[in-house]
Tab-separated table of C-alpha atoms in Angstrom:
chain	number	residue	atom	x	y	z
H	1	MET	CA	-10.986	10.251	-19.219
H	2	ASP	CA	-10.228	12.313	-16.111
H	3	LEU	CA	-6.498	13.003	-16.236
H	4	ASP	CA	-6.377	13.650	-12.485
H	5	LEU	CA	-7.776	10.175	-11.827
H	6	VAL	CA	-5.154	8.611	-14.065
H	7	MET	CA	-2.318	10.502	-12.399
H	8	LEU	CA	-3.590	9.768	-8.895
H	9	SER	CA	-3.897	6.077	-9.701
H	10	ARG	CA	-0.402	6.043	-11.160
H	11	THR	CA	0.972	7.944	-8.156
H	12	GLN	CA	-0.581	5.525	-5.710
H	13	PHE	CA	0.704	2.494	-7.568
H	14	ALA	CA	4.154	4.057	-7.875
H	15	SER	CA	4.363	4.962	-4.184
H	16	THR	CA	3.266	1.562	-2.915
H	17	THR	CA	5.428	-0.292	-5.432
H	18	ILE	CA	8.562	1.715	-4.644
H	19	PHE	CA	7.993	1.269	-0.922
H	20	HIS	CA	7.442	-2.474	-1.320
H	21	PHE	CA	10.550	-2.746	-3.463
H	22	ILE	CA	12.662	-1.493	-0.557
H	23	PHE	CA	12.098	-4.858	1.109
H	24	VAL	CA	12.046	-7.280	-1.824
H	25	PRO	CA	15.708	-7.051	-2.910
H	26	LEU	CA	16.857	-6.956	0.711
H	27	THR	CA	14.911	-10.160	1.430
H	28	ILE	CA	16.460	-11.892	-1.573
H	29	GLY	CA	19.972	-10.621	-0.853
H	30	LEU	CA	19.991	-11.353	2.889
H	31	SER	CA	18.574	-14.869	2.469
H	32	PHE	CA	21.351	-15.659	-0.012
H	33	LEU	CA	24.073	-14.303	2.296
H	34	ILE	CA	22.686	-16.096	5.336
H	35	ALA	CA	22.616	-19.348	3.351
H	36	ILE	CA	26.311	-18.860	2.536
H	37	MET	CA	27.110	-18.161	6.194
H	38	GLU	CA	25.334	-21.276	7.410
H	39	THR	CA	26.947	-23.360	4.688
H	40	MET	CA	30.349	-22.209	5.931
H	41	TYR	CA	29.283	-23.226	9.429
H	42	VAL	CA	28.367	-26.703	8.203
H	43	VAL	CA	31.556	-27.090	6.144
H	44	LYS	CA	34.058	-25.514	8.541
H	45	GLY	CA	32.324	-26.222	11.828
H	46	GLU	CA	33.229	-22.780	13.213
H	47	GLU	CA	30.680	-21.328	15.621
H	48	LYS	CA	31.177	-17.755	14.395
H	49	TYR	CA	29.448	-18.582	11.115
H	50	LYS	CA	26.470	-19.995	12.981
H	51	HIS	CA	26.130	-16.784	14.976
H	52	MET	CA	26.565	-14.728	11.839
H	53	ALA	CA	23.620	-16.573	10.303
H	54	LYS	CA	21.550	-15.999	13.452
H	55	PHE	CA	22.380	-12.304	13.803
H	56	TRP	CA	21.825	-11.314	10.187
H	57	GLY	CA	18.851	-13.691	10.140
H	58	LYS	CA	17.194	-11.484	12.735
H	59	LEU	CA	17.318	-8.525	10.345
H	60	PHE	CA	16.133	-10.754	7.514
H	61	LEU	CA	13.050	-11.864	9.460
H	62	ILE	CA	12.105	-8.299	10.390
H	63	ASN	CA	12.471	-7.206	6.792
H	64	PHE	CA	10.551	-10.233	5.499
H	65	GLY	CA	7.622	-9.575	7.846
H	66	VAL	CA	7.254	-5.931	6.830
H	67	GLY	CA	7.756	-6.812	3.167
H	68	VAL	CA	4.882	-9.304	3.237
H	69	VAL	CA	2.526	-6.683	4.677
H	70	THR	CA	3.450	-4.108	2.026
H	71	GLY	CA	3.219	-6.667	-0.770
H	72	ILE	CA	-0.377	-7.670	-0.041
H	73	LEU	CA	-1.618	-4.281	-1.183
H	74	GLN	CA	-0.017	-4.737	-4.593
H	75	GLU	CA	-2.398	-7.553	-5.493
H	76	PHE	CA	-5.470	-5.627	-4.339
H	77	GLN	CA	-4.559	-2.545	-6.353
H	78	PHE	CA	-4.918	-4.408	-9.624
H	79	GLY	CA	-8.572	-4.992	-8.913
H	80	MET	CA	-9.295	-1.737	-7.097
H	81	ASN	CA	-7.611	0.913	-9.246
H	82	TRP	CA	-6.813	-0.964	-12.442
H	83	SER	CA	-9.811	-3.163	-13.155
H	84	ASN	CA	-9.742	-2.617	-16.934
H	85	TYR	CA	-6.084	-3.617	-16.966
H	86	SER	CA	-6.823	-6.669	-14.791
H	87	ARG	CA	-9.569	-7.820	-17.136
H	88	PHE	CA	-7.281	-7.399	-20.131
H	89	VAL	CA	-4.258	-9.311	-18.786
H	90	GLY	CA	-5.949	-11.578	-16.232
H	91	ASP	CA	-5.833	-14.692	-18.406
H	92	VAL	CA	-2.113	-14.162	-18.988
H	93	PHE	CA	-1.075	-13.177	-15.450
H	94	GLY	CA	-3.292	-15.714	-13.681
H	95	ALA	CA	-0.930	-18.688	-14.021
H	96	PRO	CA	2.404	-17.027	-13.123
H	97	LEU	CA	0.940	-15.081	-10.189
H	98	ALA	CA	-0.783	-18.220	-8.882
H	99	ILE	CA	2.493	-20.129	-9.117
H	100	GLU	CA	4.254	-17.290	-7.303
H	101	ALA	CA	1.722	-17.356	-4.467
H	102	LEU	CA	1.186	-21.103	-4.141
H	103	LEU	CA	4.696	-22.380	-4.824
H	104	ALA	CA	7.333	-19.728	-4.263
H	105	PHE	CA	5.741	-17.795	-1.394
H	106	PHE	CA	4.537	-20.885	0.481
H	107	LEU	CA	7.965	-22.434	-0.029
H	108	GLU	CA	9.535	-19.398	1.616
H	109	SER	CA	7.044	-19.338	4.475
H	110	THR	CA	7.264	-23.048	5.245
H	111	PHE	CA	11.031	-23.247	5.351
H	112	ILE	CA	11.415	-19.943	7.175
H	113	GLY	CA	9.401	-21.532	9.963
H	114	LEU	CA	11.585	-24.638	9.946
H	115	TRP	CA	14.702	-22.459	9.926
H	116	ILE	CA	13.537	-20.321	12.856
H	117	PHE	CA	12.481	-23.189	15.100
H	118	GLY	CA	14.822	-25.851	13.789
H	119	TRP	CA	18.053	-24.749	15.454
H	120	GLU	CA	19.416	-27.708	17.484
H	121	ARG	CA	16.314	-29.710	16.496
H	122	LEU	CA	17.258	-30.482	12.904
H	123	SER	CA	20.619	-31.782	11.774
H	124	LYS	CA	23.102	-29.144	10.572
H	125	LYS	CA	22.744	-30.145	6.938
H	126	VAL	CA	18.936	-30.274	6.964
H	127	HIS	CA	18.754	-26.931	8.757
H	128	CYS	CA	21.148	-25.413	6.221
H	129	LEU	CA	19.012	-26.837	3.406
H	130	CYS	CA	16.028	-24.966	4.870
H	131	ILE	CA	17.641	-21.539	4.433
H	132	TRP	CA	18.803	-22.444	0.937
H	133	LEU	CA	15.197	-23.346	0.065
H	134	VAL	CA	14.107	-19.995	1.492
H	135	ALA	CA	16.673	-18.260	-0.722
H	136	PHE	CA	15.495	-20.303	-3.703
H	137	GLY	CA	11.870	-19.445	-2.925
H	138	THR	CA	12.552	-15.704	-2.762
H	139	THR	CA	14.410	-15.877	-6.070
H	140	MET	CA	11.637	-17.836	-7.787
H	141	SER	CA	9.042	-15.471	-6.380
H	142	ALA	CA	10.888	-12.659	-8.127
H	143	PHE	CA	11.048	-14.745	-11.321
H	144	TRP	CA	7.248	-15.051	-11.601
H	145	ILE	CA	6.649	-11.398	-10.779
H	146	LEU	CA	9.235	-10.344	-13.354
H	147	LEU	CA	7.624	-12.666	-15.886
H	148	ALA	CA	4.450	-10.600	-15.552
H	149	ASN	CA	6.395	-7.347	-15.822
H	150	SER	CA	8.281	-8.636	-18.856
H	151	PHE	CA	4.962	-9.297	-20.578
H	152	MET	CA	4.070	-5.648	-20.015
H	153	GLN	CA	7.368	-4.618	-21.613
H	154	ARG	CA	7.270	-7.143	-24.467
H	155	PRO	CA	4.006	-9.087	-24.852
H	156	VAL	CA	4.513	-12.685	-26.078
H	157	GLY	CA	2.665	-16.007	-25.898
H	158	PHE	CA	-0.851	-14.618	-26.196
H	159	GLU	CA	-3.750	-13.991	-28.541
H	160	ILE	CA	-6.491	-11.360	-28.415
H	161	ASN	CA	-9.933	-12.849	-27.854
H	162	ASN	CA	-13.025	-10.710	-27.196
H	163	GLY	CA	-10.848	-7.722	-26.435
H	164	ARG	CA	-8.723	-9.566	-23.876
H	165	ALA	CA	-5.232	-11.033	-23.976
H	166	GLU	CA	-5.346	-14.808	-23.468
H	167	MET	CA	-2.267	-16.950	-22.956
H	168	ASN	CA	-1.724	-19.541	-25.678
H	169	ASP	CA	1.972	-20.341	-25.159
H	170	PHE	CA	3.238	-20.633	-21.582
H	171	PHE	CA	6.725	-21.583	-22.794
H	172	ALA	CA	6.941	-18.306	-24.733
H	173	LEU	CA	6.163	-16.418	-21.509
H	174	VAL	CA	8.916	-18.100	-19.481
H	175	THR	CA	11.459	-17.691	-22.287
H	176	ASN	CA	10.564	-14.079	-23.051
H	177	GLY	CA	13.753	-12.305	-24.120
H	178	GLN	CA	12.863	-9.369	-21.857
H	179	LEU	CA	12.709	-11.747	-18.888
H	180	MET	CA	16.069	-13.283	-19.780
H	181	VAL	CA	17.820	-9.912	-19.345
H	182	GLU	CA	15.561	-8.380	-16.688
H	183	PHE	CA	15.628	-11.297	-14.222
H	184	PRO	CA	19.423	-11.632	-13.714
H	185	HIS	CA	19.824	-7.848	-13.629
H	186	THR	CA	17.236	-7.630	-10.834
H	187	ILE	CA	18.471	-10.666	-8.882
H	188	PHE	CA	22.101	-9.604	-8.802
H	189	SER	CA	21.028	-6.108	-7.740
H	190	ALA	CA	19.174	-7.817	-4.871
H	191	PHE	CA	22.313	-9.728	-3.893
H	192	ALA	CA	24.210	-6.429	-3.928
H	193	THR	CA	21.522	-4.831	-1.746
H	194	GLY	CA	21.884	-7.478	0.942
H	195	ALA	CA	25.675	-7.441	0.705
H	196	PHE	CA	25.956	-3.662	1.082
H	197	LEU	CA	23.655	-3.712	4.114
H	198	VAL	CA	25.832	-6.335	5.819
H	199	ALA	CA	29.047	-4.554	4.811
H	200	GLY	CA	27.712	-1.149	5.888
H	201	VAL	CA	26.512	-2.320	9.295
H	202	SER	CA	29.790	-4.192	9.786
H	203	ALA	CA	31.731	-1.023	8.905
H	204	TYR	CA	29.686	0.912	11.476
H	205	LYS	CA	30.538	-1.627	14.163
H	206	LEU	CA	34.211	-1.700	13.193
H	207	LEU	CA	34.368	2.090	13.437
H	208	ARG	CA	33.041	1.805	16.980
H	209	LYS	CA	35.377	-1.135	17.701
H	210	GLN	CA	32.478	-3.356	18.778
H	211	GLU	CA	32.650	-7.158	18.284
H	212	VAL	CA	35.555	-6.558	15.909
H	213	SER	CA	36.256	-10.198	15.062
H	214	PHE	CA	32.601	-10.959	14.302
H	215	PHE	CA	31.969	-7.924	12.101
H	216	LYS	CA	35.327	-8.181	10.379
H	217	SER	CA	34.353	-11.675	9.194
H	218	SER	CA	30.917	-10.407	8.159
H	219	PHE	CA	32.502	-7.576	6.196
H	220	GLN	CA	34.998	-9.858	4.432
H	221	LEU	CA	32.254	-12.222	3.312
H	222	SER	CA	29.764	-9.562	2.253
H	223	ILE	CA	32.271	-7.429	0.326
H	224	VAL	CA	33.087	-10.365	-1.952
H	225	VAL	CA	29.379	-10.816	-2.715
H	226	ALA	CA	29.009	-7.041	-3.133
H	227	LEU	CA	31.813	-6.877	-5.688
H	228	LEU	CA	30.748	-9.878	-7.754
H	229	SER	CA	27.055	-8.982	-7.767
H	230	SER	CA	27.703	-5.298	-8.601
H	231	LEU	CA	29.843	-6.289	-11.569
H	232	LEU	CA	27.197	-8.747	-12.786
H	233	VAL	CA	24.495	-6.084	-12.407
H	234	ALA	CA	26.499	-3.929	-14.804
H	235	VAL	CA	26.990	-6.825	-17.245
H	236	PHE	CA	23.309	-7.718	-17.413
H	237	GLY	CA	22.309	-4.045	-17.399
H	238	HIS	CA	24.418	-3.625	-20.519
H	239	GLN	CA	22.640	-6.595	-22.128
H	240	GLN	CA	19.270	-5.177	-21.149
H	241	ALA	CA	20.103	-1.830	-22.768
H	242	GLN	CA	21.056	-3.601	-25.983
H	243	TYR	CA	17.815	-5.564	-25.880
H	244	LEU	CA	15.803	-2.333	-25.527
H	245	VAL	CA	17.311	-0.987	-28.740
H	246	GLY	CA	15.341	-3.593	-30.675
H	247	THR	CA	12.173	-3.981	-28.577
H	248	GLN	CA	11.559	-0.533	-27.040
H	249	PRO	CA	13.563	1.995	-29.056
H	250	MET	CA	11.419	4.857	-27.761
H	251	LYS	CA	12.450	4.083	-24.181
H	252	MET	CA	16.090	3.950	-25.244
H	253	ALA	CA	15.790	7.263	-27.091
H	254	ALA	CA	14.075	8.903	-24.101
H	255	SER	CA	16.763	7.636	-21.734
H	256	GLU	CA	19.271	9.485	-23.941
H	257	ALA	CA	17.057	12.562	-24.582
H	258	LEU	CA	17.623	11.779	-28.250
H	259	TRP	CA	15.094	13.799	-30.262
H	260	GLU	CA	16.546	13.242	-33.728
H	261	ARG	CA	18.463	10.291	-35.156
H	262	SER	CA	21.917	10.156	-33.620
H	263	PRO	CA	25.122	10.510	-35.611
H	264	ASP	CA	27.163	7.416	-36.433
H	265	PRO	CA	29.003	6.718	-34.151
H	266	ALA	CA	26.633	7.883	-31.412
H	267	PRO	CA	27.917	9.717	-28.314
H	268	TRP	CA	26.539	9.005	-24.825
H	269	THR	CA	25.109	12.100	-23.150
H	270	VAL	CA	26.325	12.549	-19.577
H	271	PHE	CA	24.408	15.774	-18.929
H	272	ALA	CA	21.757	17.704	-20.804
H	273	THR	CA	19.254	20.495	-20.240
H	274	ILE	CA	16.067	19.089	-21.743
H	275	ASP	CA	13.217	21.124	-23.239
H	276	PRO	CA	10.321	18.680	-23.856
H	277	GLU	CA	7.930	21.419	-24.989
H	278	ASN	CA	10.152	22.403	-27.914
H	279	LYS	CA	11.562	18.887	-28.285
H	280	LYS	CA	15.201	19.841	-28.089
H	281	ASN	CA	18.116	19.958	-25.683
H	282	GLY	CA	20.146	22.950	-24.586
H	283	ILE	CA	23.551	22.287	-23.029
H	284	GLU	CA	24.894	18.794	-23.673
H	285	VAL	CA	27.985	17.034	-22.336
H	286	SER	CA	28.688	13.800	-24.221
H	287	ILE	CA	31.283	11.035	-24.451
H	288	PRO	CA	32.015	10.181	-28.111
H	289	TYR	CA	31.344	6.636	-29.401
H	290	LEU	CA	30.009	5.358	-26.050
H	291	LEU	CA	26.290	5.113	-26.930
H	292	SER	CA	27.121	3.057	-30.032
H	293	TYR	CA	29.164	0.683	-27.878
H	294	LEU	CA	26.444	0.425	-25.230
H	295	SER	CA	23.862	-0.294	-27.921
H	296	TYR	CA	25.762	-2.596	-30.276
H	297	SER	CA	29.030	-3.563	-28.493
H	298	LYS	CA	30.955	-1.784	-31.226
H	299	PHE	CA	32.074	1.795	-31.798
H	300	SER	CA	29.733	2.402	-34.714
H	301	GLY	CA	25.998	2.518	-35.327
H	302	ASP	CA	23.260	5.114	-34.940
H	303	LEU	CA	19.914	5.139	-33.117
H	304	PRO	CA	16.506	6.556	-34.077
H	305	GLY	CA	15.295	9.661	-32.266
H	306	MET	CA	11.981	10.226	-30.513
H	307	ASN	CA	10.546	12.410	-33.285
H	308	GLU	CA	11.180	9.720	-35.886
H	309	LEU	CA	9.720	7.028	-33.621
H	310	GLN	CA	6.709	9.199	-32.804
H	311	ALA	CA	5.859	9.360	-36.503
H	312	GLU	CA	6.277	5.579	-36.821
H	313	TYR	CA	4.058	4.890	-33.798
H	314	GLU	CA	1.339	7.246	-35.036
H	315	GLN	CA	1.281	5.337	-38.293
H	316	LYS	CA	1.214	2.001	-36.483
H	317	TYR	CA	-0.998	2.686	-33.461
H	318	GLY	CA	-2.978	5.775	-34.480
H	319	PRO	CA	-2.877	9.414	-33.356
H	320	GLY	CA	-1.456	10.133	-29.889
H	321	ASP	CA	1.610	11.178	-27.924
H	322	TYR	CA	3.954	8.207	-27.625
H	323	ILE	CA	6.928	10.061	-26.125
H	324	PRO	CA	7.414	9.189	-22.419
H	325	PRO	CA	8.370	11.731	-19.736
H	326	VAL	CA	11.841	12.479	-21.068
H	327	ARG	CA	13.404	14.260	-18.101
H	328	THR	CA	12.354	11.526	-15.675
H	329	THR	CA	13.530	8.719	-17.958
H	330	PHE	CA	16.816	10.477	-18.747
H	331	TRP	CA	17.822	11.342	-15.183
H	332	SER	CA	16.576	8.154	-13.504
H	333	PHE	CA	18.809	6.180	-15.867
H	334	ARG	CA	21.829	8.304	-14.907
H	335	ILE	CA	21.079	8.062	-11.199
H	336	MET	CA	20.968	4.282	-11.566
H	337	VAL	CA	24.273	4.215	-13.464
H	338	ALA	CA	25.944	6.573	-10.979
H	339	GLY	CA	24.743	4.506	-8.012
H	340	GLY	CA	25.903	1.262	-9.598
H	341	SER	CA	29.295	2.732	-10.493
H	342	LEU	CA	29.854	3.922	-6.924
H	343	MET	CA	28.902	0.477	-5.642
H	344	ILE	CA	31.499	-1.174	-7.874
H	345	LEU	CA	34.168	1.324	-6.826
H	346	LEU	CA	33.513	0.932	-3.093
H	347	ALA	CA	33.306	-2.848	-3.368
H	348	MET	CA	36.654	-2.947	-5.177
H	349	ILE	CA	38.301	-0.809	-2.490
H	350	GLY	CA	36.745	-2.911	0.263
H	351	PHE	CA	37.842	-6.145	-1.360
H	352	TYR	CA	41.393	-4.804	-1.738
H	353	LEU	CA	41.594	-3.711	1.907
H	354	SER	CA	40.164	-7.031	3.041
H	355	TRP	CA	42.515	-9.046	0.814
H	356	ARG	CA	45.535	-7.036	1.991
H	357	LYS	CA	44.379	-7.400	5.628
H	358	LYS	CA	44.208	-3.643	6.079
H	359	LEU	CA	40.703	-3.384	7.517
H	360	GLU	CA	42.059	-2.792	11.015
H	361	GLN	CA	44.289	0.054	9.859
H	362	PRO	CA	42.941	3.613	10.085
H	363	ASN	CA	40.610	3.758	7.084
H	364	LYS	CA	37.882	5.831	8.664
H	365	TRP	CA	37.001	7.623	5.439
H	366	PHE	CA	36.282	4.312	3.737
H	367	MET	CA	34.358	2.849	6.654
H	368	HIS	CA	32.217	5.983	6.847
H	369	ALA	CA	31.642	5.713	3.101
H	370	MET	CA	30.546	2.078	3.494
H	371	VAL	CA	28.013	3.050	6.162
H	372	TYR	CA	26.453	5.584	3.796
H	373	SER	CA	26.729	3.119	0.894
H	374	ILE	CA	23.895	1.093	2.435
H	375	SER	CA	21.586	3.543	0.648
H	376	LEU	CA	23.222	3.164	-2.781
H	377	PRO	CA	21.504	-0.093	-3.886
H	378	PHE	CA	18.105	1.240	-2.813
H	379	ILE	CA	18.650	4.459	-4.771
H	380	ALA	CA	19.884	2.565	-7.841
H	381	ASN	CA	17.060	-0.014	-7.610
H	382	THR	CA	14.397	2.669	-7.370
H	383	ALA	CA	15.877	4.757	-10.177
H	384	GLY	CA	16.119	1.677	-12.387
H	385	TRP	CA	12.465	0.801	-11.920
H	386	VAL	CA	11.392	4.411	-12.446
H	387	MET	CA	13.268	4.415	-15.753
H	388	THR	CA	11.786	1.041	-16.725
H	389	GLU	CA	8.180	1.992	-16.001
H	390	PHE	CA	8.208	5.660	-17.032
H	391	GLY	CA	10.045	4.805	-20.225
H	392	ARG	CA	7.198	2.489	-21.256
H	393	GLN	CA	4.588	5.252	-21.107
H	394	PRO	CA	1.991	5.842	-22.438
H	395	TRP	CA	1.570	2.062	-22.441
H	396	THR	CA	0.578	-0.260	-19.611
H	397	VAL	CA	1.105	-3.232	-21.918
H	398	PHE	CA	3.425	-2.071	-24.663
H	399	GLY	CA	1.655	-1.744	-28.011
H	400	LEU	CA	-1.607	-3.209	-26.668
H	401	MET	CA	-3.093	-1.140	-23.859
H	402	LYS	CA	-2.527	2.466	-22.811
H	403	THR	CA	-2.329	3.560	-19.178
H	404	GLU	CA	-5.320	5.891	-19.506
H	405	ASP	CA	-7.447	2.932	-20.619
H	406	SER	CA	-6.333	0.684	-17.738
H	407	ILE	CA	-7.876	2.318	-14.674
H	408	SER	CA	-11.113	1.453	-12.883
H	409	PRO	CA	-13.997	3.502	-14.312
H	410	SER	CA	-16.073	3.231	-11.132
H	411	VAL	CA	-13.421	4.657	-8.772
H	412	SER	CA	-13.408	8.425	-8.248
H	413	ALA	CA	-10.370	10.671	-7.952
H	414	GLY	CA	-11.393	11.525	-4.368
H	415	GLU	CA	-11.425	7.879	-3.362
H	416	VAL	CA	-7.975	7.307	-4.849
H	417	LEU	CA	-6.633	10.429	-3.135
H	418	PHE	CA	-8.024	9.310	0.234
H	419	SER	CA	-6.511	5.833	-0.081
H	420	LEU	CA	-3.211	7.317	-1.292
H	421	ILE	CA	-2.936	9.469	1.840
H	422	ALA	CA	-4.085	6.639	4.126
H	423	PHE	CA	-1.719	4.026	2.730
H	424	SER	CA	1.201	6.459	2.626
H	425	THR	CA	0.646	7.225	6.315
H	426	ILE	CA	0.535	3.527	7.181
H	427	TYR	CA	3.656	2.859	5.122
H	428	LEU	CA	5.506	5.691	6.840
H	429	ALA	CA	4.602	4.180	10.211
H	430	LEU	CA	5.798	0.752	9.057
H	431	PHE	CA	9.076	2.232	7.862
H	432	ILE	CA	9.647	3.914	11.229
H	433	VAL	CA	8.946	0.617	12.991
H	434	LEU	CA	11.374	-1.180	10.669
H	435	LEU	CA	14.150	1.350	11.331
H	436	TYR	CA	13.528	1.114	15.071
H	437	LEU	CA	13.720	-2.692	15.070
H	438	PHE	CA	16.786	-2.737	12.825
H	439	THR	CA	18.552	-0.177	15.025
H	440	ARG	CA	17.666	-2.084	18.166
H	441	VAL	CA	19.027	-5.390	16.865
H	442	ILE	CA	22.193	-3.790	15.478
H	443	LYS	CA	22.931	-1.913	18.708
H	444	LYS	CA	22.507	-5.048	20.819
H	445	GLY	CA	24.851	-6.953	18.526
H	446	PRO	CA	25.273	-10.704	18.036
H	447	TYR	CA	26.173	-11.504	21.650
H	448	ALA	CA	22.770	-10.356	22.877
H	449	LEU	CA	21.179	-13.146	20.848
H	450	VAL	CA	23.504	-15.718	22.372
H	451	LYS	CA	22.826	-14.469	25.898
H	452	ALA	CA	19.100	-14.630	25.235
H	453	GLU	CA	19.447	-18.245	24.175
H	454	ALA	CA	21.477	-18.992	27.311
H	455	SER	CA	18.511	-17.985	29.452
H	456	THR	CA	16.741	-21.156	28.330
H	457	ASN	CA	17.300	-24.600	29.793
H	458	ASP	CA	19.295	-25.727	26.772
H	459	PRO	CA	22.770	-26.716	28.085
H	460	PHE	CA	24.240	-26.416	24.565
H	461	ASN	CA	23.379	-22.725	24.448
H	462	LYS	CA	24.863	-22.159	27.919
H	463	GLU	CA	28.131	-23.741	26.846
H	464	GLU	CA	28.073	-21.624	23.733
H	465	THR	CA	27.625	-18.409	25.718
H	466	HIS	CA	30.455	-19.378	28.041
H	467	ALA	CA	32.713	-19.911	25.021
H	468	PHE	CA	31.817	-16.469	23.670
H	469	SER	CA	32.483	-14.727	26.991
């Protein structure tokens, strides 16, 4: 098999997936926050919550539109670049992906339309229900996609027939232990992504003293969601790490650059210079006992190393190199942890300042930090997925199908390279358009939306604009 073709196919899938995953968690997180804002409008009857929902809803709709465009390519790639893989898992993935498209995605699309055009046409409660159904649809869409990914990490509910995996237990798929830890970890990271965007933009506006009352309320709401979701991301990330110890010990060992069996208790390595060629580490900085606690929730216990697992896998699966890219797995895990830790710290400070009513006091250093913190969830999300997917190598479906056996035999390396360059160029253009639209909406602020509505013949909107002015 042409190694260049394999690497090009992997690079293209990685680039398009990472780019698409910029929009997915933001869509989930913003829809959830907007649903909370509109619920507060229905319950409290205060107009500011309605305008919060409309303003942040504008960013949500832009992000949703671009996300849909980037997501379409994901489906096509399975057939174009990974036809052998598609044939192998098609009978397993068919049902969950069909449910995702027909139920979850159409649910989102239908109720997004009702939400956009239903202001002042639907009752408050029905209109609020629409955005909650959108939020539910985005969450369920993620559930079915993660179900497919969980099968790749830990195959269950299938049998091999004529060289293909065929589903024989749908209930086993939806109760896959990998899914039970992966889904909440991903969803709460999405909530954090939306919350940090709202908090960061609000901090930017507060620094510039623009629409202070509006963005102060937005910040106070979003920082609570940011704190709770960041803490829950850490909780479920801890559970996911413990689950990996039993199901994918090689990934766990690679994420710790653990070549030989660890001592008991096992230290957690903060920093290491890794030498994959000689299968050893140089300089190491470790925290005693911590890896045992992360793995077993107790300060004792050892873990197998990659060399020991390599010998086991050769005996089980045949000759081959079963050690994943160690440097990438090791450092992506630490980038994810560092990003998540900073998110928790900033959210705690923001919550404290909000609770103590000190947001209006000179806290420029913190507000500047919150503006830059918008990037933290995206960095942590990307690093987490890199660790998840690289750590599974050389498998596409763990224990069943290797990556080198999954590509399309009729596609040349030149064709993949051409499409990689073409799609990357298109994606870069889309990203520039997204940033331009986001910047334009943010600069205009929430009052611009109200003034635009006042230009219509709707007397309600004119009264509303007068109240704002």
